[in-house]
Coordinates of N, CA and C in Angstrom, one line a residue:
X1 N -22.4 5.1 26.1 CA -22.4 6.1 27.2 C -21.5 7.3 26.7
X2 N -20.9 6.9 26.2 CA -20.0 8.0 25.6 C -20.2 9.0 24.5
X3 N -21.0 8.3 23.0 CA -21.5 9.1 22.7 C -22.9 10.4 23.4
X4 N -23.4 9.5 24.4 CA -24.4 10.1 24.4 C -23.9 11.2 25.6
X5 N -23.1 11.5 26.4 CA -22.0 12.2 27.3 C -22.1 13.3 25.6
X6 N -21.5 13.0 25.2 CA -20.4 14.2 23.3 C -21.6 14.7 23.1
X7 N -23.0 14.2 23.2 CA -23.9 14.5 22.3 C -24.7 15.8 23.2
X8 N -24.8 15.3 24.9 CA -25.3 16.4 26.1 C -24.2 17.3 25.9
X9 N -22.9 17.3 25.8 CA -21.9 18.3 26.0 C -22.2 19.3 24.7
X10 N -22.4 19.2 23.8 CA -22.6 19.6 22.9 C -24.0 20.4 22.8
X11 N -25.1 19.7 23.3 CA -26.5 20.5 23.3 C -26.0 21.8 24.5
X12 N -25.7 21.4 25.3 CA -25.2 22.4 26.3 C -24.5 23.2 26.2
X13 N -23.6 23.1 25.1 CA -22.6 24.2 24.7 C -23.5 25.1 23.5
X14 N -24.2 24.4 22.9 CA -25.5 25.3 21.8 C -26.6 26.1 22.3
X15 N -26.4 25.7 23.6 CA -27.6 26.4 24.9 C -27.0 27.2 25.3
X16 N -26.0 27.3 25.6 CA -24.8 28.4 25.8 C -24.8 29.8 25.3
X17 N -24.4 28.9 24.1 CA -24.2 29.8 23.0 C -25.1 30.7 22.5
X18 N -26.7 30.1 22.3 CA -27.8 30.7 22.3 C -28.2 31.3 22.7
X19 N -27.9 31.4 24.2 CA -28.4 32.1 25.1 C -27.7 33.1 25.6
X20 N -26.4 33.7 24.8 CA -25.5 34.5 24.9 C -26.1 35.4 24.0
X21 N -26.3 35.0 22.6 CA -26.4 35.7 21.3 C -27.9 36.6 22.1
X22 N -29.1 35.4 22.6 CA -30.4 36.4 23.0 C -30.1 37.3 23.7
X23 N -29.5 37.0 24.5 CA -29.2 38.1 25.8 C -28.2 39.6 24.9
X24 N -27.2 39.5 23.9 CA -27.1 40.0 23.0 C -28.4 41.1 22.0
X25 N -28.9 39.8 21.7 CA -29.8 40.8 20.7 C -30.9 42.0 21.4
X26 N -31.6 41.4 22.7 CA -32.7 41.6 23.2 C -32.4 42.5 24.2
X27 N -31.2 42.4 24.5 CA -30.6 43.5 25.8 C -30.8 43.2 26.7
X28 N -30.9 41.7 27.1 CA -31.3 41.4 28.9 C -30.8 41.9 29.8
X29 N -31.6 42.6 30.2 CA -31.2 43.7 31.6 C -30.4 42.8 32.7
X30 N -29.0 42.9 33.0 CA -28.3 41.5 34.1 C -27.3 42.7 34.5
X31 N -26.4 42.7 35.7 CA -25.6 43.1 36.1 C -24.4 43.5 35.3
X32 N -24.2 44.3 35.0 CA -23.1 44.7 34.2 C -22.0 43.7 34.2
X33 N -21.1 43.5 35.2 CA -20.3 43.1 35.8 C -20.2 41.7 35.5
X34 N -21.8 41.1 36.1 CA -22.2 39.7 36.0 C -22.3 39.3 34.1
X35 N -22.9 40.0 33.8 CA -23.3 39.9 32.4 C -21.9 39.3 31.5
X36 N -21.1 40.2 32.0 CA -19.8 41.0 30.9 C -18.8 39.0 31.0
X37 N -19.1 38.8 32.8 CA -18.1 37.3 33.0 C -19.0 36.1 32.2
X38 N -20.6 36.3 32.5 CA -21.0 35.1 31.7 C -20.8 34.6 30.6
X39 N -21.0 36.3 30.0 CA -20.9 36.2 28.6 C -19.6 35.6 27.5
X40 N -18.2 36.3 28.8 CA -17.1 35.9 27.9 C -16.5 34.7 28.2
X41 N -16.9 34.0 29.5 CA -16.0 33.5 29.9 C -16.9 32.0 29.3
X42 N -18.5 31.8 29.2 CA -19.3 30.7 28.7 C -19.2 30.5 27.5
X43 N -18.8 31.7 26.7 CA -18.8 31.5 25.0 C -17.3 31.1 24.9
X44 N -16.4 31.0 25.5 CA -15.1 30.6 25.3 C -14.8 28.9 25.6
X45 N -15.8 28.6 26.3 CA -16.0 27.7 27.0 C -16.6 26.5 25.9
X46 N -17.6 27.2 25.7 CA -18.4 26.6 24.6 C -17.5 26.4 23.5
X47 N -17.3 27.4 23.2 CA -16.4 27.0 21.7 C -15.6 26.6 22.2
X48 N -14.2 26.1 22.6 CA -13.6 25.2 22.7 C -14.4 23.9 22.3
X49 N -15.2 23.4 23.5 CA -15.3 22.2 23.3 C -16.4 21.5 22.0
X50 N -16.4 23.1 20.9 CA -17.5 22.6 19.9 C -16.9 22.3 19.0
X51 N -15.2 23.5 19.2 CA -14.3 23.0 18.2 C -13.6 21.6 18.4
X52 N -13.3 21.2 19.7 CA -12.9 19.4 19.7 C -13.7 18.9 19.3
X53 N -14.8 19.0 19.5 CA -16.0 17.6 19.2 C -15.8 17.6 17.1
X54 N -15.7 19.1 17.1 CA -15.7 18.6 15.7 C -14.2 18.7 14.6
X55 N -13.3 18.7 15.7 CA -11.9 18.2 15.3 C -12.1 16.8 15.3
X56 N -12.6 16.4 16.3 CA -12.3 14.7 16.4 C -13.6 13.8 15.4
X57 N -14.0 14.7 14.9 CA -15.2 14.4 13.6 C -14.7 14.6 12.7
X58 N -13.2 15.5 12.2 CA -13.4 15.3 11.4 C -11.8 14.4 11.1
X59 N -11.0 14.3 12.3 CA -10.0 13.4 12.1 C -9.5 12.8 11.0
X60 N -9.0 12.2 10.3 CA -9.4 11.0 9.8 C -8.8 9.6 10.3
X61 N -9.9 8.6 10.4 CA -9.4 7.2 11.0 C -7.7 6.8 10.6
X62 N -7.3 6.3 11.9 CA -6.0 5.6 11.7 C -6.3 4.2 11.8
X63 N -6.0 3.7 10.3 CA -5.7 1.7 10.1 C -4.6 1.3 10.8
X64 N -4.8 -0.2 11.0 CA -3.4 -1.0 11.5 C -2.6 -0.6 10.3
X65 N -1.2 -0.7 11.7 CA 0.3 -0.5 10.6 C 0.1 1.2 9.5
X66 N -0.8 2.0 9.7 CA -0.9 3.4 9.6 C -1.5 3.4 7.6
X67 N -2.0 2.2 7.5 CA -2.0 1.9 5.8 C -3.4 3.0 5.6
X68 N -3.8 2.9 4.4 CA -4.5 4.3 3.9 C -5.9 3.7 4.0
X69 N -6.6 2.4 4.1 CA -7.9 2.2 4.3 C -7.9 0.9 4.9
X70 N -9.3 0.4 5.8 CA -9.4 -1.0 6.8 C -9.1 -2.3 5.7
X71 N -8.8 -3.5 6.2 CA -8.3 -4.3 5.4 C -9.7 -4.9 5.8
X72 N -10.7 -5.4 4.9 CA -11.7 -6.5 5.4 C -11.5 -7.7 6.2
X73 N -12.6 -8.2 6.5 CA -12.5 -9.4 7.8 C -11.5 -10.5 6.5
X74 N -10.9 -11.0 8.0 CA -10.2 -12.3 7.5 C -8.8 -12.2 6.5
X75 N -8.5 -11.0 6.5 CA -6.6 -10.2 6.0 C -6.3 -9.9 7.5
X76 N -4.9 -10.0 7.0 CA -3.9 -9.0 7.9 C -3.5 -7.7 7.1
X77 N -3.7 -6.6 8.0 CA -2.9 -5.5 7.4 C -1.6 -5.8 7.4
X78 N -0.8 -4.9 6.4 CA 0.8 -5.2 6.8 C 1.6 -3.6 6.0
X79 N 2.4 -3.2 6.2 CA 3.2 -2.0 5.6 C 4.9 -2.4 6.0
X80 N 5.5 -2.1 4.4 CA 6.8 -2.4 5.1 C 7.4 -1.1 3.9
X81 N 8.9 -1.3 4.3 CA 9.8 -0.2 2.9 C 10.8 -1.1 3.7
X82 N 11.6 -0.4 2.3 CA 13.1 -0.9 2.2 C 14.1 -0.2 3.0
X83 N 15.2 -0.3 3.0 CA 16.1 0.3 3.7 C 16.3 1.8 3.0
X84 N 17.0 2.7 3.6 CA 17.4 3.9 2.9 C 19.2 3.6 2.8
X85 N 19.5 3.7 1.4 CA 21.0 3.9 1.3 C 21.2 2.5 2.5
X86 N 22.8 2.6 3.4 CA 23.0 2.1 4.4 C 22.8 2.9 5.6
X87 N 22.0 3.6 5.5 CA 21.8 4.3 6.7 C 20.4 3.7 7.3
X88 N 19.4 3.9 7.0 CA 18.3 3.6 7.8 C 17.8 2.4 7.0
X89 N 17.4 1.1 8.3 CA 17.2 -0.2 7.5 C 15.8 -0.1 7.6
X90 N 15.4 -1.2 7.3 CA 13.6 -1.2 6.3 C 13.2 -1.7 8.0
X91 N 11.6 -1.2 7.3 CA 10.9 -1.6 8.6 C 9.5 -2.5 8.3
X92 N 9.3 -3.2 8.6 CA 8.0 -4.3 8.5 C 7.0 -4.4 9.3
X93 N 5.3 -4.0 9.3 CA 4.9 -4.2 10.2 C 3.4 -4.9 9.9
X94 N 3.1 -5.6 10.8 CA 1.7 -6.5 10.4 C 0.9 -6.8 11.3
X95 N -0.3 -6.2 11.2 CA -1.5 -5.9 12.3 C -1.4 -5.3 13.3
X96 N -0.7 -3.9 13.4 CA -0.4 -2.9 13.7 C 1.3 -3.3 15.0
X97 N 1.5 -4.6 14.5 CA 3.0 -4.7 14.9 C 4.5 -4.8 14.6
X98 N 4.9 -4.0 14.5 CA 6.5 -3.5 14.5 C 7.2 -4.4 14.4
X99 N 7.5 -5.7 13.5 CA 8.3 -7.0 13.6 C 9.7 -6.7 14.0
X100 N 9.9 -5.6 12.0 CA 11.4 -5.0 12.4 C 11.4 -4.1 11.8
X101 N 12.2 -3.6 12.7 CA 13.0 -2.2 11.9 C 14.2 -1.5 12.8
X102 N 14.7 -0.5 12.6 CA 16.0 -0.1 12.9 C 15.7 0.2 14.8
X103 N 14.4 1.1 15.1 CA 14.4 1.0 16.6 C 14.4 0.0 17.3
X104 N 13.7 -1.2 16.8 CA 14.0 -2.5 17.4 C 15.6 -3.2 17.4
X105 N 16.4 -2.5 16.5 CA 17.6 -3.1 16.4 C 17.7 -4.6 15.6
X106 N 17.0 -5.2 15.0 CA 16.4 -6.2 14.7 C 16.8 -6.6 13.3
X107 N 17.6 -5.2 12.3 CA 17.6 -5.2 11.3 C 19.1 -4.7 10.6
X108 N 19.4 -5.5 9.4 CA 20.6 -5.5 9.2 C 21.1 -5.2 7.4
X109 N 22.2 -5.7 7.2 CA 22.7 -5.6 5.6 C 22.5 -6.6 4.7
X110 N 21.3 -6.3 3.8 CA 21.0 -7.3 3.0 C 20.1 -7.7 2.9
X111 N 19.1 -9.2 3.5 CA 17.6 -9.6 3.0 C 17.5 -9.7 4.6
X112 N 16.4 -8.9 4.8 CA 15.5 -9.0 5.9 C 14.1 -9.5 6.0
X113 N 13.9 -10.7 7.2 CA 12.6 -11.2 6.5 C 12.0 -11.4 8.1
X114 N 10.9 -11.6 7.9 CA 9.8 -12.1 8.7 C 9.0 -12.9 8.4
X115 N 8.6 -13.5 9.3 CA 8.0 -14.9 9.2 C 6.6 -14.5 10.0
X116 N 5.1 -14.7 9.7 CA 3.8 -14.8 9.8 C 3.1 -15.8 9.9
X117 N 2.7 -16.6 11.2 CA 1.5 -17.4 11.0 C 0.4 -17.2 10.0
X118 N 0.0 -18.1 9.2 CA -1.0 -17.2 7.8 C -2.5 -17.9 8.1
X119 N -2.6 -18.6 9.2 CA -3.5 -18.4 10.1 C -4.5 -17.4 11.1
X120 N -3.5 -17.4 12.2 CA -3.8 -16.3 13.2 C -2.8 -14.8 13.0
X121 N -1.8 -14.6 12.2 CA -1.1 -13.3 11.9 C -0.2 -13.1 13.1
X122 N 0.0 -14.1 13.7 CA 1.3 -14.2 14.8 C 2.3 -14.6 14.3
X123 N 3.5 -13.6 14.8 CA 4.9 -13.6 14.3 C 5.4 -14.8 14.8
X124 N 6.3 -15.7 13.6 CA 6.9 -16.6 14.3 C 8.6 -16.3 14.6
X125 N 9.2 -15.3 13.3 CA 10.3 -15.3 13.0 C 10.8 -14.2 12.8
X126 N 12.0 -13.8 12.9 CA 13.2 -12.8 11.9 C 14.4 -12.5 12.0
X127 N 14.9 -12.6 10.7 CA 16.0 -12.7 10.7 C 16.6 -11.9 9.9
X128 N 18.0 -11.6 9.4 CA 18.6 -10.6 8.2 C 19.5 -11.4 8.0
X129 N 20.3 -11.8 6.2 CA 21.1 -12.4 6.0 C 21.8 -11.2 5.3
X130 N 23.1 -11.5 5.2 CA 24.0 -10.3 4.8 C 24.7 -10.8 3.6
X131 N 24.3 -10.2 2.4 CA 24.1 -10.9 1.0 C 25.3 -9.9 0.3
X132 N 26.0 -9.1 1.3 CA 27.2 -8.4 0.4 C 28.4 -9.1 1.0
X133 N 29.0 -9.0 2.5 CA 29.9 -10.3 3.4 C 29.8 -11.4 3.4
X134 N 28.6 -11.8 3.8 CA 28.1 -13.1 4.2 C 28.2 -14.5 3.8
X135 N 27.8 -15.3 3.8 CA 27.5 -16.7 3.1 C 25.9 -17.1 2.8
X136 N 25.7 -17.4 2.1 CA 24.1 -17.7 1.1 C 23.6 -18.8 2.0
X137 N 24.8 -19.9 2.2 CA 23.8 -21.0 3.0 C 23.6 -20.9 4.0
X138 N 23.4 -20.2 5.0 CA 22.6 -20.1 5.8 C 21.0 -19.6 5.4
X139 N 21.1 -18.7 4.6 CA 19.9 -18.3 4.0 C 19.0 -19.1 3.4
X140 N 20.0 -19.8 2.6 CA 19.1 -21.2 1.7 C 18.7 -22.0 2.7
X141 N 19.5 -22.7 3.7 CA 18.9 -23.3 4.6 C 17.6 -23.0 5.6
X142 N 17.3 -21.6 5.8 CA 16.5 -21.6 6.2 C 15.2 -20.8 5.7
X143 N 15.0 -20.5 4.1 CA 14.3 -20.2 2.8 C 13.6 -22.1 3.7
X144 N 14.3 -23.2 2.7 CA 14.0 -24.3 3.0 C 13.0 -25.0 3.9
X145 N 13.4 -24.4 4.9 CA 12.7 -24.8 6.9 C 11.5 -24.2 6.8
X146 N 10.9 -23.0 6.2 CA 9.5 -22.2 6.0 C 8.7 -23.2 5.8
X147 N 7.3 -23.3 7.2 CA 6.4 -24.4 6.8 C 5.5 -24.1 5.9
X148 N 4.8 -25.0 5.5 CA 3.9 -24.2 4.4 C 2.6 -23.6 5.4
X149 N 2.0 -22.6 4.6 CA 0.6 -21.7 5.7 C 1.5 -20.2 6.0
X150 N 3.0 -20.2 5.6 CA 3.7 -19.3 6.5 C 4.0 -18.0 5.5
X151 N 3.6 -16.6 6.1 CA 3.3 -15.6 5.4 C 5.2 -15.5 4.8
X152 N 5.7 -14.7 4.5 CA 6.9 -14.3 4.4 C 7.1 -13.1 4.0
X153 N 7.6 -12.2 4.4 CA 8.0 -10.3 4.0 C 9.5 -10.7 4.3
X154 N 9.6 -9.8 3.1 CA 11.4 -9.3 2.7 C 11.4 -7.9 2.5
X155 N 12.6 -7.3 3.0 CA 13.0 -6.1 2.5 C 14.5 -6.3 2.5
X156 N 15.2 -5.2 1.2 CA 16.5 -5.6 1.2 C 17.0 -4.4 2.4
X157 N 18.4 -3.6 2.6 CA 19.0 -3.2 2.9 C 20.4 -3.0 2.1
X158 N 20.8 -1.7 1.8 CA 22.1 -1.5 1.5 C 22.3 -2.9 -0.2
X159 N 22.7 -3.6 0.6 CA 23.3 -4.6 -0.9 C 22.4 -6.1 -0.4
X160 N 21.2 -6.4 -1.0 CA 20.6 -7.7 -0.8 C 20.6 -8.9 -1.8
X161 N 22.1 -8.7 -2.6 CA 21.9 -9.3 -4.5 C 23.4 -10.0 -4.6
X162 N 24.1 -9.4 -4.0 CA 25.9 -9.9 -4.6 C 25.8 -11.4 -4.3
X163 N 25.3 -12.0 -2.7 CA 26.1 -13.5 -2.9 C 24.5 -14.2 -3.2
X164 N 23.5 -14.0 -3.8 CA 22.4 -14.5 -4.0 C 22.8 -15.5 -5.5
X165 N 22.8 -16.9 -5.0 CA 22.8 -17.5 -6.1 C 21.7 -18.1 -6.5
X166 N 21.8 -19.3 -7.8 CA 20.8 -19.6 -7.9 C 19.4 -20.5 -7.6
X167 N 19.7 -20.9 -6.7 CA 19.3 -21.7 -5.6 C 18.6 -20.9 -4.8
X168 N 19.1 -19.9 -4.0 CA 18.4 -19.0 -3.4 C 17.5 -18.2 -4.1
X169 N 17.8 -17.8 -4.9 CA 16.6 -17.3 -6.4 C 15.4 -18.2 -6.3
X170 N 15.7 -19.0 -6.8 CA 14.6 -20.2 -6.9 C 13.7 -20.2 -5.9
X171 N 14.1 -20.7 -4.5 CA 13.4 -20.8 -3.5 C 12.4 -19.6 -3.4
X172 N 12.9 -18.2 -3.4 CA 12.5 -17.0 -3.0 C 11.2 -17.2 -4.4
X173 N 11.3 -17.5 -5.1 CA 10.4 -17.2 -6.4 C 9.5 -18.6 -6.0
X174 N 9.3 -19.2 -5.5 CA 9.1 -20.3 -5.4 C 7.7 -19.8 -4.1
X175 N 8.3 -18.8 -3.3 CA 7.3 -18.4 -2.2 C 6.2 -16.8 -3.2
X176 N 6.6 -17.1 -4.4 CA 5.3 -15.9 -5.1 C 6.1 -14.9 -5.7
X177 N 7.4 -14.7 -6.1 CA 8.5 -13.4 -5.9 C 8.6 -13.6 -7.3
X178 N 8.5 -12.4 -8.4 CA 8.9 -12.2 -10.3 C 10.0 -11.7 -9.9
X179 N 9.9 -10.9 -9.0 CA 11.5 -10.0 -9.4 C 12.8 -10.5 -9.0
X180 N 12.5 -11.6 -8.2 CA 13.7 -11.5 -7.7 C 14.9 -12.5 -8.4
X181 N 14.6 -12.9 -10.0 CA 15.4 -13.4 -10.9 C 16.1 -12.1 -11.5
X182 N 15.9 -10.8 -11.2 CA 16.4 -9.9 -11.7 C 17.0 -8.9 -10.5
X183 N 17.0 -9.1 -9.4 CA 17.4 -8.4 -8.3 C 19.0 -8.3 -8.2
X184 N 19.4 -7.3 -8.3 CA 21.1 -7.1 -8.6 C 21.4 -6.1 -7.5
X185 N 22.6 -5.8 -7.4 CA 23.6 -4.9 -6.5 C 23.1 -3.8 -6.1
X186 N 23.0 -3.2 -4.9 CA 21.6 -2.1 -4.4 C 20.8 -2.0 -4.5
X187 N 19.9 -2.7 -5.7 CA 18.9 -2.7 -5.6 C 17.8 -2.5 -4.5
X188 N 16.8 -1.9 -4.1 CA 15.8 -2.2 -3.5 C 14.9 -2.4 -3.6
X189 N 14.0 -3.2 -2.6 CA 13.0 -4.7 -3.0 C 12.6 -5.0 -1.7
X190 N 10.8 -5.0 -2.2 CA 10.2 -5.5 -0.8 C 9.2 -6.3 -1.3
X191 N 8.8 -7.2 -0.6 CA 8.2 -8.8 -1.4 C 7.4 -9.0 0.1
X192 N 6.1 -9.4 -0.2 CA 5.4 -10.5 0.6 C 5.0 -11.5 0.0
X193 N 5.1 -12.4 0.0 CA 4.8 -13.8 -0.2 C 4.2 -15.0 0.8
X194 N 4.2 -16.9 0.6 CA 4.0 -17.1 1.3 C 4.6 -18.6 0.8
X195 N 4.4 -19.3 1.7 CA 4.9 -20.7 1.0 C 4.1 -21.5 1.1
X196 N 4.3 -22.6 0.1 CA 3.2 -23.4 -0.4 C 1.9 -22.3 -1.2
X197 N 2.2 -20.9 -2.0 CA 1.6 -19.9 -2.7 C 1.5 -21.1 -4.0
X198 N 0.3 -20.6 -4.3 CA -0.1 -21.3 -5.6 C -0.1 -20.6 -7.1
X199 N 0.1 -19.2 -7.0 CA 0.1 -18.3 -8.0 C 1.1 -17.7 -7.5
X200 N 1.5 -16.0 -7.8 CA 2.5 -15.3 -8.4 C 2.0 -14.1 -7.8
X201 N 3.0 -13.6 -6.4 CA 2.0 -12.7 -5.3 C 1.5 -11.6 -6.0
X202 N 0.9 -10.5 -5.9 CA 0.7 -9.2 -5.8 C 1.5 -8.5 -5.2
X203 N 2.0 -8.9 -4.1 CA 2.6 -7.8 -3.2 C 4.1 -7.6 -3.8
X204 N 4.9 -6.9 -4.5 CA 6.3 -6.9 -4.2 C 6.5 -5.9 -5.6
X205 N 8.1 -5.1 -4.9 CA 8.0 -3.8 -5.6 C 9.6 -3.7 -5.7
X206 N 9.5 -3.3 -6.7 CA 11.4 -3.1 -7.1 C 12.0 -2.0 -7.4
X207 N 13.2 -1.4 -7.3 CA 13.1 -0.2 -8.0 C 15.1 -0.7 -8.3
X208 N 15.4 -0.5 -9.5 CA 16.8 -1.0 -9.7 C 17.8 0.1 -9.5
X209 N 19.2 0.1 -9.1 CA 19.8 0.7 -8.5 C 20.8 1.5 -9.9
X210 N 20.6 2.6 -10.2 CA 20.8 3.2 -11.8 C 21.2 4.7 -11.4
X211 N 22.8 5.1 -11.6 CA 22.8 5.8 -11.0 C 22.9 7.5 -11.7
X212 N 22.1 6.9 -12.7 CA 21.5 8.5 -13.1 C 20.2 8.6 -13.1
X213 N 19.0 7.6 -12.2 CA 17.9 8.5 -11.6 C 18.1 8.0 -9.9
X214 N 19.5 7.2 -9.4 CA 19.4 7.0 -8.0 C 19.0 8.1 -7.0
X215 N 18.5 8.0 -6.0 CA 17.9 9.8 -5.1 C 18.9 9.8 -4.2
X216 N 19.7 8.5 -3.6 CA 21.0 8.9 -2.9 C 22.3 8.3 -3.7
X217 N 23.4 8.9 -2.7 CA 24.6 8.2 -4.3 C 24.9 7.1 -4.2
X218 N 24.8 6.2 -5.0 CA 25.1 5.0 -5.0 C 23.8 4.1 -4.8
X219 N 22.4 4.4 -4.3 CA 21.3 3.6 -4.0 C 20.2 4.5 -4.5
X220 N 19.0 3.5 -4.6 CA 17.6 3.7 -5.3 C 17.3 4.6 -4.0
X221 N 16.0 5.0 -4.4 CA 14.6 5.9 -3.3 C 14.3 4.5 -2.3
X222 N 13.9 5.0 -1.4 CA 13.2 4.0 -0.5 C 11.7 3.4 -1.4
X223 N 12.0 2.2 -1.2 CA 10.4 1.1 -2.0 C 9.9 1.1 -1.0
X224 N 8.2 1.7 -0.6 CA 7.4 1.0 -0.3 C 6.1 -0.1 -0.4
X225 N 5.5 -0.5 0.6 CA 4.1 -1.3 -0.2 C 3.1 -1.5 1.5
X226 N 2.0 -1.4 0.8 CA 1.2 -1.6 2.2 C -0.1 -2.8 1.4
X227 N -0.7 -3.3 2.1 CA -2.0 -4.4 1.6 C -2.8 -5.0 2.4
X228 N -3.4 -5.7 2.4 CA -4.4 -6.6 3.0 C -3.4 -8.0 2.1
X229 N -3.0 -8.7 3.4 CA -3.0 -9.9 3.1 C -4.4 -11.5 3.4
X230 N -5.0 -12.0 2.5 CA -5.9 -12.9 3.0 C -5.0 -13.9 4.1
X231 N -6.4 -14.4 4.9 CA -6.2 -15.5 6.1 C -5.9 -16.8 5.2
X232 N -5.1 -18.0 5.7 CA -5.4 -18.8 5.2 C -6.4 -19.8 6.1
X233 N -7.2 -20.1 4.7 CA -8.1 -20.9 5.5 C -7.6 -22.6 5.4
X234 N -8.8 -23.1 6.3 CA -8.1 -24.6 6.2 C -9.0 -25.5 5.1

């Protein structure tokens, strides 16, 4: 119904329009007065709505989570980045929903993660462990608890490397992660993975914290990544 509404609005506005230009060319004898309102006030009319119709033609489509093309049947879209500096923390989002990030308040200093049914792409979890203050075992303990089928996204923030031992290394590489046997002090790093992964993800992106090409003082550029993650099947 709708297109076919866009498609009469548009013949109508071409009929308009045409019928302005003849009366134009041919000199149709009409009321001065009458002529002069039809004329400007119907071709004004018209063009507007021929320029929407073909603004919104030529748009371009918005994907879940804002990523740059549709993820085929049976993925979840997802887009995440890292934190900026200690100022603005990373944001994660999957099938056009906003797990975390700094508006939600949701997000903190260090390794921020979310948890994904790899099923149906329903959030189960999130949390931030604070890897410059903090204590590791909490982290390890709950690395550990991840059932298998379960998507996993990380992003660091500020410092996600100082109390990271090697146990927590392990596990994290264990869900698909190369880099993160090299992940050190500022670094920023955003990783999807999954547990019970059989191979060595794709998803995950590093940039080391070096402070003669850093873009803020003391921290890397913001890392991002966006993808199609597959469904798991049973």
């Amino acid at each position: 119904f709708q297109i076919g509404a866009a498609k009469l609005v548009v013949v109508i506005a071409i009929f308009l329009l045409t019928f302005y230009v003849i009366s134009q060319v041919f000199e149709i004898k009409m009321d001065a007065n009458l002529g002069h309102i039809f004329g400007k006030s119907y071709l004004c009319v018209a063009s507007k709505i021929i320029f929407y119709f073909l603004l919104k033609a030529t748009k371009p489509p918005r994907y879940k989570c804002g990523i740059s093309k549709a993820c085929p049947e049976k993925h979840f879209a997802f887009k995440m980045a890292s934190g900026a500096a200690n100022v603005v923390g990373p944001k994660i989002c999957v099938e056009d929903n906003v797990l975390m990030s700094g508006v939600k308040n949701n997000v903190g200093r260090g390794i921020n993660v979310a948890l994904v049914n790899g099923k149906t792409g329903e959030a189960l979890d999130t949390k931030f462990f604070d890897m410059w203050g903090g204590d590791v075992a909490p982290f390890i303990d709950f690395l550990k608890s991840i059932q298998d089928g379960t998507i996993v996204l990380m992003g660091t923030y500020d410092d996600g490397a100082t109390k990271l031992n090697e146990e927590a290394r392990k596990l994290i590489a264990e869900l698909g992660s190369t880099s993160i046997t090299n992940l050190g002090f500022r670094d920023n790093w955003v990783f999807c993975g999954g547990k019970g992964i059989k191979t060595k993800s794709p998803f995950e992106q590093h940039i080391k914290n070096n402070k003669d090409t850093n873009k803020y003082e003391g921290w890397p550029e913001v890392v991002e990544m966006e993808g199609c993650i597959p469904q798991k099947q049973d």
